[in-house]
Amino acid sequence: MPSDGKSGAQGVDPEQLWLRPAEPRRGRRPSFSREAIIAAAVELADAEGLDAVTMRRVAAEVGAGVMSLYSYAPDKETLLNLMVDHVSGELTVTDPPSGDWRADLKTVAHLQRAHMLRHPWLPAALSTHRVPGPNTLAFLEHALAVLRPTGLDGASKLEIFAQITAFVAGYVTHEIAQAAASRAPDRAAAERRYLAAVAADGRHPELAEALSAPGRPLTPDSTFARFLSRLIDGLDTG
Amino acid sequence: MPSDGKSGAQGVDPEQLWLRPAEPRRGRRPSFSREAIIAAAVELADAEGLDAVTMRRVAAEVGAGVMSLYSYAPDKETLLNLMVDHVSGELTVTDPPSGDWRADLKTVAHLQRAHMLRHPWLPAALSTHRVPGPNTLAFLEHALAVLRPTGLDGASKLEIFAQITAFVAGYVTHEIAQAAASRAPDRAAAERRYLAAVAADGRHPELAEALSAPGRPLTPDSTFARFLSRLIDGLDTG
DNA sequence: TGAAATTCTCGTACGATGTACGAGAATAGA
DNA sequence: TCTATTCTCGTACATCGTACGAGAATTTCA
């Protein structure tokens, strides 16, 4: 499924990427498949993070030469887009909207959060690679259906979906950083010591008090639900 | 202001970074300054984006050899942290909290948005480099003072500030992407054509309708204010 | 049945990046 | 003046994305 797809500007051309028919019935048959390459890249990212996804490592994983990858994706940025849409295939929604659009929208966001926690590289990849593929569009279609009862116009519905997604990505990014910090106790302790030192300098009384009276520790689940409710319950139709 | 600062784990050690006294009164005197290096890096990022900030280019800008930079910052990640805190110096707040903490918190968020629009690389840098320096902590101190009337505990106040910051960063990221798209008309047109093609395939009726009935175009300013209000007005003290 | 056209494979090579190393220059205290 | 300390920076290396082009596989056409 190769092609040269000349593109004048920078970035990824969605038409070249997603609307390409599978025509070539001549010439040497492909030894690999786009699917296998994407799957290998996703596996790498899941296991070792986005930085581990190099063309060389992906090629080694599928047993191909490095440059063979370029027959299946014109460049790495495209490969990242393909990865994002690939995992978005897990976001399949079976239930039709219930009619309670706020509840449905919260379900959408919870699905997204679980999805991003399963693929921790997603928030970072999403922030730079935003060419929606078929799986992403299927999920968008569902979100728009959920928002139908609001009677809002198209631009508003799209904006709400984009903002919810951005919110979830931001939240999960933060959540993952916290979790990583607690898995590196040395670093977390160093940060606590640093903040304590700052709080003790007398010029940060509010910080000092906040650190000395922390209150009950917050769980990511309930905090997420709380912020999400605030955001969604505040949405008004019209 | 150099040092070797051995750090066992990965990442940046906040104590080594921000709590270092200026002791060395022996040996060759520095030819440059941390300030000048950071300023040059920020200038580069403002003008050409984060990718333009390479050690070589920063060094050239300051008139130093590449490796001289490493006397002022142990590695590039540290330099990015320094850049973030450097520009956060612009976030100085003079007015004390008014007592209307919701209004004050909205002002905080609007300050952050203006700040990030002035330094479009900030959201990306923030998502990976989160070791708060003195300027960041000063702003945090102000935010905590703003939240005092809520009577919330420390962890909740810190969480609210983190979430507001994440929300603003997410919003501005999106806003910048939109603006960049409208500055690359070819790409925007290609994306529109692509979405129109998808909408015409019959399997995306909601998307088709959303695109055909877009409604009044949304301005970033008012959309931001609207989402922010939803988020903040929904916060309850208790 | 060739010959030509097409398509995929992948070794080699190039420019860019972050930074380790260590020799040399400058400064301070003895 | 000697020695310890601190900063400067040329060289070198591993790693990255990917351009190039020769060779292998397969189809189409004469």
Coordinates of C-alpha atoms (C1' of nucleotides) in Angstrom, one line a residue:
Chain A
M1 CA 0.0 0.0 0.0
P2 CA 2.8 2.4 -0.9
S3 CA 2.8 5.7 -2.7
D4 CA 4.9 8.8 -3.1
G5 CA 2.2 11.3 -2.2
K6 CA 3.9 14.6 -2.9
S7 CA 2.9 17.2 -0.3
G8 CA 3.8 20.8 -0.8
A9 CA 3.3 22.1 2.8
Q10 CA 4.6 20.5 6.0
G11 CA 2.5 18.1 8.0
V12 CA 0.4 15.2 6.9
D13 CA -2.1 15.2 4.1
P14 CA -5.2 13.5 5.3
E15 CA -6.5 12.8 1.8
Q16 CA -3.3 10.9 0.9
L17 CA -3.3 9.2 4.2
W18 CA -6.8 7.9 4.7
L19 CA -8.6 8.0 1.4
R20 CA -6.0 5.9 -0.5
P21 CA -7.5 2.9 -2.4
A22 CA -5.6 -0.4 -2.5
E23 CA -4.9 -0.5 -6.2
P24 CA -1.4 -1.7 -6.9
R25 CA -1.7 -5.2 -8.4
R26 CA 1.6 -5.1 -10.2
G27 CA 5.2 -5.3 -9.2
R28 CA 6.7 -7.1 -6.3
R29 CA 4.3 -8.1 -3.5
P30 CA 4.7 -6.4 -0.2
S31 CA 6.6 -8.5 2.4
F32 CA 5.0 -6.7 5.3
S33 CA 1.8 -4.9 6.1
R34 CA 0.9 -1.5 7.3
E35 CA -1.1 -3.1 10.1
A36 CA 1.8 -5.2 11.3
I37 CA 4.1 -2.1 11.3
I38 CA 1.6 0.0 13.2
A39 CA 0.9 -2.8 15.7
A40 CA 4.7 -3.2 16.4
A41 CA 5.1 0.6 16.9
V42 CA 2.1 0.7 19.3
E43 CA 3.5 -2.2 21.2
L44 CA 6.8 -0.4 21.5
A45 CA 5.1 2.8 22.7
D46 CA 3.0 1.0 25.2
A47 CA 5.9 -0.9 26.7
E48 CA 8.7 1.7 26.6
G49 CA 7.1 5.0 25.8
L50 CA 7.0 7.2 22.7
D51 CA 10.8 7.8 22.6
A52 CA 11.3 4.1 22.1
V53 CA 9.5 4.3 18.8
T54 CA 12.3 4.8 16.4
M55 CA 12.2 3.7 12.8
R56 CA 15.1 1.4 13.5
R57 CA 13.4 -0.3 16.4
V58 CA 10.1 -0.7 14.7
A59 CA 11.8 -2.2 11.6
A60 CA 13.7 -4.6 13.8
E61 CA 10.5 -5.6 15.5
V62 CA 8.8 -6.5 12.3
G63 CA 11.9 -8.0 10.8
A64 CA 12.2 -5.5 8.0
G65 CA 15.0 -3.2 6.9
V66 CA 14.7 0.3 8.2
M67 CA 14.0 1.9 4.8
S68 CA 11.3 -0.6 4.0
L69 CA 9.0 1.1 6.5
Y70 CA 8.9 4.1 4.1
S71 CA 7.0 2.0 1.7
Y72 CA 4.1 1.9 4.2
A73 CA 4.3 5.4 5.6
P74 CA 5.9 8.4 4.0
D75 CA 7.5 9.6 7.2
K76 CA 7.5 9.1 11.0
E77 CA 4.9 11.8 11.7
T78 CA 2.5 9.8 9.5
L79 CA 3.3 6.7 11.4
L80 CA 2.4 8.4 14.6
N81 CA -0.9 9.5 13.1
L82 CA -1.5 5.9 12.1
M83 CA -0.7 4.7 15.6
V84 CA -3.2 7.1 17.2
D85 CA -6.0 6.0 14.9
H86 CA -5.1 2.4 15.3
V87 CA -5.5 2.4 19.1
S88 CA -8.6 4.5 18.7
G89 CA -10.2 1.4 17.3
E90 CA -10.6 0.3 20.9
L91 CA -13.0 3.1 21.5
T92 CA -15.8 1.4 19.9
V93 CA -19.2 2.3 21.4
T94 CA -22.1 -0.1 21.1
D95 CA -24.8 1.6 23.1
P96 CA -26.7 4.3 21.4
P97 CA -27.1 7.6 23.2
S98 CA -29.5 7.3 26.1
G99 CA -31.0 10.8 25.7
D100 CA -29.4 12.1 28.9
W101 CA -26.6 13.8 27.0
R102 CA -24.7 14.9 30.1
A103 CA -24.5 11.4 31.4
D104 CA -23.5 10.1 27.9
L105 CA -20.9 12.8 27.6
K106 CA -19.4 11.8 30.9
T107 CA -19.3 8.2 29.7
V108 CA -17.4 9.4 26.6
A109 CA -14.9 11.2 28.7
H110 CA -14.4 8.2 31.0
L111 CA -13.8 6.0 28.0
Q112 CA -11.2 8.4 26.7
R113 CA -9.5 8.5 30.1
A114 CA -9.3 4.7 30.3
H115 CA -8.1 4.6 26.8
M116 CA -5.3 7.1 27.5
L117 CA -4.3 5.3 30.7
R118 CA -3.9 2.1 28.7
H119 CA -1.7 4.0 26.1
P120 CA 0.1 6.6 28.2
W121 CA 1.8 8.0 25.1
L122 CA -1.5 9.1 23.6
P123 CA -1.9 12.5 25.2
A124 CA 1.6 13.6 24.0
A125 CA 0.9 12.1 20.5
L126 CA -2.5 13.8 20.3
S127 CA -1.1 17.2 21.0
T128 CA 0.9 17.3 17.9
H129 CA -0.8 14.8 15.6
R130 CA -4.3 15.7 14.9
V131 CA -5.4 14.3 11.6
P132 CA -8.5 12.3 12.5
G133 CA -8.6 8.8 10.9
P134 CA -11.6 6.5 10.5
N135 CA -11.6 5.2 14.1
T136 CA -11.3 8.7 15.5
L137 CA -14.1 9.9 13.3
A138 CA -16.3 7.0 14.3
F139 CA -15.9 8.0 17.9
L140 CA -16.5 11.7 17.0
E141 CA -19.6 10.6 15.2
H142 CA -20.8 9.0 18.5
A143 CA -20.0 12.1 20.5
L144 CA -21.9 14.2 18.1
A145 CA -24.9 11.9 18.3
V146 CA -24.7 12.2 22.1
L147 CA -24.8 15.9 21.8
R148 CA -27.8 16.0 19.5
P149 CA -30.3 16.6 22.3
T150 CA -28.6 19.8 23.1
G151 CA -29.8 21.3 19.8
L152 CA -26.5 23.2 19.5
D153 CA -25.0 24.1 16.1
G154 CA -22.2 22.1 14.5
A155 CA -19.3 24.3 15.5
S156 CA -20.4 24.3 19.1
K157 CA -20.7 20.5 19.2
L158 CA -17.3 20.1 17.6
E159 CA -15.8 22.6 20.0
I160 CA -17.2 20.8 23.0
F161 CA -15.8 17.5 21.8
A162 CA -12.4 19.0 21.2
Q163 CA -12.4 20.6 24.7
I164 CA -13.5 17.5 26.4
T165 CA -10.7 15.6 24.7
A166 CA -8.2 18.3 25.5
F167 CA -9.3 18.3 29.1
V168 CA -9.0 14.5 29.5
A169 CA -5.6 14.5 27.8
G170 CA -4.4 17.2 30.2
Y171 CA -5.8 15.4 33.2
V172 CA -4.3 12.1 32.2
T173 CA -0.9 13.7 31.5
H174 CA -0.9 15.1 35.0
E175 CA -2.2 11.8 36.4
I176 CA 0.6 9.8 34.7
A177 CA 3.2 12.3 35.9
Q178 CA 2.0 11.9 39.5
A179 CA 2.0 8.1 39.2
A180 CA 5.5 8.1 37.7
A181 CA 6.7 10.3 40.5
S182 CA 5.5 7.9 43.1
R183 CA 7.3 5.1 41.3
A184 CA 10.6 7.1 41.6
P185 CA 10.7 7.7 45.4
D186 CA 14.1 9.4 45.4
R187 CA 12.9 12.1 43.0
A188 CA 9.6 12.6 44.8
A189 CA 11.4 12.9 48.1
A190 CA 13.8 15.4 46.6
E191 CA 10.9 17.5 45.3
R192 CA 9.2 17.4 48.7
R193 CA 12.4 18.5 50.4
Y194 CA 12.7 21.3 47.8
L195 CA 9.2 22.6 48.3
A196 CA 9.6 22.3 52.1
A197 CA 12.7 24.5 51.8
V198 CA 10.9 27.0 49.7
A199 CA 8.0 27.1 52.1
A200 CA 10.3 27.6 55.0
D201 CA 11.9 30.8 53.5
G202 CA 9.1 32.9 54.9
R203 CA 8.1 34.5 51.6
H204 CA 5.6 31.8 50.7
P205 CA 3.2 31.6 53.6
E206 CA 0.3 30.3 51.6
L207 CA 2.4 27.5 50.2
A208 CA 3.7 26.7 53.7
E209 CA 0.2 26.4 55.0
A210 CA -1.0 24.3 52.0
L211 CA 1.8 21.9 52.6
S212 CA 1.4 21.7 56.3
A213 CA -2.4 21.1 56.1
P214 CA -2.7 18.9 53.1
G215 CA -6.0 17.4 54.0
R216 CA -7.1 14.0 52.8
P217 CA -5.1 12.7 49.8
L218 CA -7.1 12.9 46.6
T219 CA -7.7 9.8 44.5
P220 CA -7.3 10.3 40.7
D221 CA -10.6 8.7 40.0
S222 CA -12.8 10.8 42.1
T223 CA -10.9 14.0 41.3
F224 CA -11.4 13.3 37.6
A225 CA -15.1 12.6 38.1
R226 CA -15.4 15.8 40.1
F227 CA -13.7 18.1 37.6
L228 CA -15.5 16.4 34.7
S229 CA -18.9 17.0 36.4
R230 CA -18.1 20.7 36.9
L231 CA -17.2 21.1 33.3
I232 CA -20.2 19.1 31.8
D233 CA -22.9 20.2 34.2
G234 CA -21.9 23.8 33.5
L235 CA -22.6 23.3 29.8
D236 CA -25.9 24.9 28.8
T237 CA -27.9 24.2 25.7
G238 CA -28.4 27.3 23.7
Chain B
M1 CA 27.4 29.5 38.4
P2 CA 28.5 26.1 37.3
S3 CA 28.6 22.8 39.1
D4 CA 28.7 19.1 38.4
G5 CA 25.5 18.2 40.4
K6 CA 25.6 14.4 40.1
S7 CA 22.0 13.1 39.9
G8 CA 21.3 9.4 40.3
A9 CA 17.9 9.2 38.7
Q10 CA 16.6 10.7 35.5
G11 CA 15.1 14.1 35.4
V12 CA 16.0 17.3 37.0
D13 CA 16.9 17.7 40.6
P14 CA 15.1 20.8 41.9
E15 CA 17.5 21.3 44.8
Q16 CA 20.5 21.3 42.6
L17 CA 18.8 23.6 40.2
W18 CA 17.2 26.3 42.3
L19 CA 18.8 26.2 45.7
R20 CA 22.4 26.6 44.5
P21 CA 24.3 29.4 46.2
A22 CA 26.7 31.5 44.1
E23 CA 29.9 30.5 45.9
P24 CA 32.7 30.0 43.5
R25 CA 35.2 32.9 44.0
R26 CA 38.1 31.0 42.6
G27 CA 39.2 29.9 39.2
R28 CA 38.6 31.5 35.8
R29 CA 35.7 34.0 35.8
P30 CA 32.7 33.1 33.7
S31 CA 32.6 34.7 30.3
F32 CA 28.8 34.4 30.0
S33 CA 25.9 34.2 32.3
R34 CA 23.0 31.9 32.9
E35 CA 20.7 34.8 32.4
A36 CA 22.0 35.6 28.9
I37 CA 21.9 32.0 27.9
I38 CA 18.4 31.5 29.0
A39 CA 17.3 34.8 27.4
A40 CA 18.8 33.7 24.1
A41 CA 17.1 30.4 24.3
V42 CA 13.8 32.0 25.0
E43 CA 14.2 34.4 22.2
L44 CA 14.9 31.5 19.8
A45 CA 11.8 29.6 21.0
D46 CA 9.6 32.7 20.7
A47 CA 10.8 33.4 17.2
E48 CA 11.1 29.9 15.7
G49 CA 9.5 27.5 18.1
L50 CA 10.9 24.9 20.6
D51 CA 12.6 22.9 17.9
A52 CA 14.8 25.7 17.0
V53 CA 16.3 25.6 20.5
T54 CA 19.3 23.4 20.0
M55 CA 22.4 23.7 22.0
R56 CA 24.4 24.7 18.9
R57 CA 22.0 27.5 18.0
V58 CA 21.8 28.9 21.5
A59 CA 25.5 28.8 21.8
A60 CA 25.9 30.6 18.5
E61 CA 23.4 33.2 19.7
V62 CA 25.4 33.9 22.8
G63 CA 28.7 33.8 21.1
A64 CA 29.9 30.8 23.1
G65 CA 31.2 27.4 22.2
V66 CA 28.6 24.7 22.3
M67 CA 30.1 22.9 25.3
S68 CA 30.4 26.1 27.3
L69 CA 26.7 26.0 27.8
Y70 CA 27.2 22.9 30.0
S71 CA 28.9 25.0 32.6
Y72 CA 25.6 26.9 33.1
A73 CA 23.1 24.1 32.8
P74 CA 23.9 20.4 33.2
D75 CA 21.8 19.4 30.3
K76 CA 19.1 20.5 27.9
E77 CA 16.2 19.4 30.0
T78 CA 17.4 21.7 32.7
L79 CA 17.8 24.5 30.3
L80 CA 14.1 24.1 29.3
N81 CA 13.1 24.2 32.9
L82 CA 15.1 27.4 33.3
M83 CA 13.4 28.9 30.3
V84 CA 10.0 28.1 31.6
D85 CA 10.7 29.8 34.9
H86 CA 12.4 32.7 33.2
V87 CA 9.3 33.7 31.2
S88 CA 7.1 33.0 34.3
G89 CA 8.7 36.1 35.7
E90 CA 6.3 38.1 33.5
L91 CA 3.5 36.7 35.5
T92 CA 4.0 39.1 38.3
V93 CA 0.8 40.0 40.1
T94 CA 0.6 43.3 41.9
D95 CA -3.0 43.4 43.1
P96 CA -3.9 41.5 46.2
P97 CA -6.8 39.1 46.0
S98 CA -10.1 41.0 46.0
G99 CA -12.0 38.5 48.0
D100 CA -14.1 37.4 45.1
W101 CA -12.1 34.3 44.6
R102 CA -13.9 33.1 41.4
A103 CA -13.3 36.4 39.7
D104 CA -9.7 36.4 40.9
L105 CA -9.2 32.8 39.7
K106 CA -10.5 33.8 36.3
T107 CA -8.0 36.7 36.2
V108 CA -5.3 34.2 37.0
A109 CA -6.3 32.0 34.1
H110 CA -6.6 34.9 31.7
L111 CA -3.1 35.9 32.7
Q112 CA -1.8 32.4 32.0
R113 CA -3.5 32.4 28.6
A114 CA -2.0 35.7 27.6
H115 CA 1.3 34.5 28.8
M116 CA 1.1 31.2 26.8
L117 CA 0.0 33.1 23.7
R118 CA 3.0 35.3 24.0
H119 CA 5.3 32.2 24.3
P120 CA 3.5 29.6 22.2
W121 CA 6.1 26.9 23.2
L122 CA 5.1 27.1 26.8
P123 CA 2.3 24.6 26.8
A124 CA 4.5 21.9 25.2
A125 CA 7.4 22.7 27.5
L126 CA 5.1 22.6 30.6
S127 CA 3.8 19.2 29.8
T128 CA 7.2 17.6 30.2
H129 CA 9.1 20.0 32.4
R130 CA 7.4 20.6 35.7
V131 CA 10.0 21.6 38.3
P132 CA 8.6 24.8 39.6
G133 CA 11.2 27.6 39.9
P134 CA 11.0 30.8 42.0
N135 CA 8.9 32.7 39.5
T136 CA 6.5 29.8 39.1
L137 CA 6.3 29.5 42.9
A138 CA 5.6 33.2 43.3
F139 CA 2.7 32.9 40.9
L140 CA 1.5 29.7 42.7
E141 CA 1.7 31.6 46.0
H142 CA -0.6 34.2 44.5
A143 CA -3.1 31.6 43.3
L144 CA -3.1 30.0 46.7
A145 CA -3.9 33.4 48.3
V146 CA -6.7 33.8 45.8
L147 CA -8.1 30.5 46.9
R148 CA -7.9 31.2 50.6
P149 CA -11.5 32.4 51.0
T150 CA -12.6 28.9 49.8
G151 CA -11.4 27.4 53.0
L152 CA -10.3 24.3 51.1
D153 CA -7.4 22.2 52.3
G154 CA -4.0 22.4 50.8
A155 CA -4.1 19.4 48.5
S156 CA -7.4 20.7 47.0
K157 CA -6.1 24.1 46.4
L158 CA -2.9 22.8 44.7
E159 CA -5.0 20.4 42.6
I160 CA -7.3 23.3 41.5
F161 CA -4.3 25.3 40.4
A162 CA -2.8 22.4 38.6
Q163 CA -6.0 21.7 36.8
I164 CA -6.6 25.3 35.8
T165 CA -3.1 25.5 34.4
A166 CA -3.6 22.2 32.5
F167 CA -6.9 23.5 31.2
V168 CA -5.4 26.7 30.0
A169 CA -2.4 24.9 28.4
G170 CA -4.8 22.5 26.6
Y171 CA -6.9 25.3 25.4
V172 CA -4.0 27.4 24.1
T173 CA -2.5 24.4 22.4
H174 CA -5.7 24.0 20.5
E175 CA -6.0 27.7 19.9
I176 CA -2.5 27.9 18.4
A177 CA -3.1 24.9 16.2
Q178 CA -6.2 26.5 14.8
A179 CA -4.4 29.7 14.2
A180 CA -1.6 27.9 12.5
A181 CA -4.0 26.1 10.3
S182 CA -5.6 29.3 9.1
R183 CA -2.1 30.6 8.2
A184 CA -1.6 27.5 6.0
P185 CA -4.6 27.7 3.7
D186 CA -3.6 24.8 1.5
R187 CA -3.5 22.4 4.4
A188 CA -6.7 23.8 5.9
A189 CA -8.5 23.4 2.6
A190 CA -7.2 19.8 2.2
E191 CA -8.5 19.0 5.7
R192 CA -11.9 20.5 4.9
R193 CA -12.1 18.5 1.7
Y194 CA -11.1 15.4 3.5
L195 CA -13.8 15.9 6.2
A196 CA -16.3 16.7 3.5
A197 CA -15.5 13.4 1.7
V198 CA -15.9 11.5 5.0
A199 CA -19.2 13.2 5.7
A200 CA -20.4 12.3 2.2
D201 CA -19.9 8.6 2.7
G202 CA -23.2 8.1 4.4
R203 CA -21.9 6.5 7.5
H204 CA -21.3 9.8 9.4
P205 CA -24.7 11.5 9.4
E206 CA -24.0 13.5 12.5
L207 CA -20.7 14.8 11.2
A208 CA -22.4 15.7 7.8
E209 CA -25.0 17.7 9.6
A210 CA -22.5 19.4 11.9
L211 CA -20.4 20.5 8.9
S212 CA -23.4 21.6 6.9
A213 CA -24.9 23.7 9.7
P214 CA -21.8 25.1 11.4
G215 CA -23.5 28.1 13.0
R216 CA -21.8 31.3 13.9
P217 CA -18.0 30.9 14.0
L218 CA -16.6 31.0 17.5
T219 CA -14.0 33.4 18.6
P220 CA -11.2 32.1 20.8
D221 CA -11.6 34.8 23.4
S222 CA -15.3 34.2 24.1
T223 CA -15.0 30.5 23.9
F224 CA -12.2 30.5 26.4
A225 CA -14.1 32.8 28.8
R226 CA -17.2 30.5 28.5
F227 CA -15.4 27.3 29.2
L228 CA -13.4 28.9 32.0
S229 CA -16.6 30.2 33.6
R230 CA -18.1 26.7 33.5
L231 CA -15.1 25.2 35.2
I232 CA -14.7 27.8 37.9
D233 CA -18.3 28.6 38.6
G234 CA -18.8 24.9 39.2
L235 CA -16.2 24.8 41.9
D236 CA -17.7 24.6 45.2
T237 CA -16.2 25.4 48.5
G238 CA -16.4 22.4 50.8
Chain C
dT1 C1' 8.9 -16.7 -24.1
dG2 C1' 11.3 -13.0 -23.5
dA3 C1' 11.5 -7.7 -22.5
dA4 C1' 9.8 -3.9 -20.2
dA5 C1' 7.4 -1.7 -16.6
dT6 C1' 6.3 -1.6 -12.0
dT7 C1' 6.7 -2.1 -7.1
dC8 C1' 8.9 -3.3 -3.0
dT9 C1' 13.5 -4.2 -0.2
dC10 C1' 17.2 -2.4 2.2
dG11 C1' 22.5 -1.2 2.5
dT12 C1' 24.9 2.9 2.6
dA13 C1' 25.4 7.5 3.5
dC14 C1' 24.4 12.3 5.2
dG15 C1' 23.2 16.0 8.1
dA16 C1' 21.6 17.1 12.7
dT17 C1' 21.3 16.4 17.6
dG18 C1' 22.8 15.9 22.7
dT19 C1' 26.7 15.4 25.2
dA20 C1' 31.3 12.8 27.1
dC21 C1' 36.1 13.7 27.2
dG22 C1' 40.1 16.2 28.0
dA23 C1' 43.5 19.6 26.8
dG24 C1' 44.2 24.4 27.5
dA25 C1' 43.4 29.1 29.5
dA26 C1' 42.4 32.1 33.3
dT27 C1' 42.1 33.2 38.1
dA28 C1' 42.7 32.7 43.3
dG29 C1' 45.1 31.5 47.4
dA30 C1' 49.7 29.4 49.2
Chain D
dT1 C1' 55.8 31.1 41.7
dC2 C1' 53.3 27.1 42.4
dT3 C1' 49.1 24.6 42.7
dA4 C1' 44.2 24.1 42.9
dT5 C1' 40.2 25.5 41.0
dT6 C1' 37.0 26.9 37.5
dC7 C1' 35.6 27.9 33.0
dT8 C1' 36.2 27.4 27.6
dC9 C1' 35.5 24.7 23.7
dG10 C1' 37.4 21.5 19.7
dT11 C1' 36.9 16.9 18.7
dA12 C1' 34.4 12.7 18.7
dC13 C1' 30.6 9.5 19.2
dA14 C1' 26.1 7.4 19.3
dT15 C1' 21.6 8.0 17.7
dC16 C1' 18.1 9.9 15.0
dG17 C1' 15.1 10.6 10.5
dT18 C1' 15.5 9.8 5.9
dA19 C1' 17.5 10.6 0.6
dC20 C1' 19.4 7.8 -2.8
dG21 C1' 19.8 4.1 -5.8
dA22 C1' 21.0 -0.7 -6.9
dG23 C1' 18.9 -5.1 -6.9
dA24 C1' 14.9 -8.5 -6.4
dA25 C1' 10.3 -9.8 -7.3
dT26 C1' 6.1 -9.7 -9.9
dT27 C1' 2.8 -8.3 -13.7
dT28 C1' 1.9 -6.8 -18.4
dC29 C1' 2.9 -6.6 -23.1
dA30 C1' 5.2 -7.8 -27.5

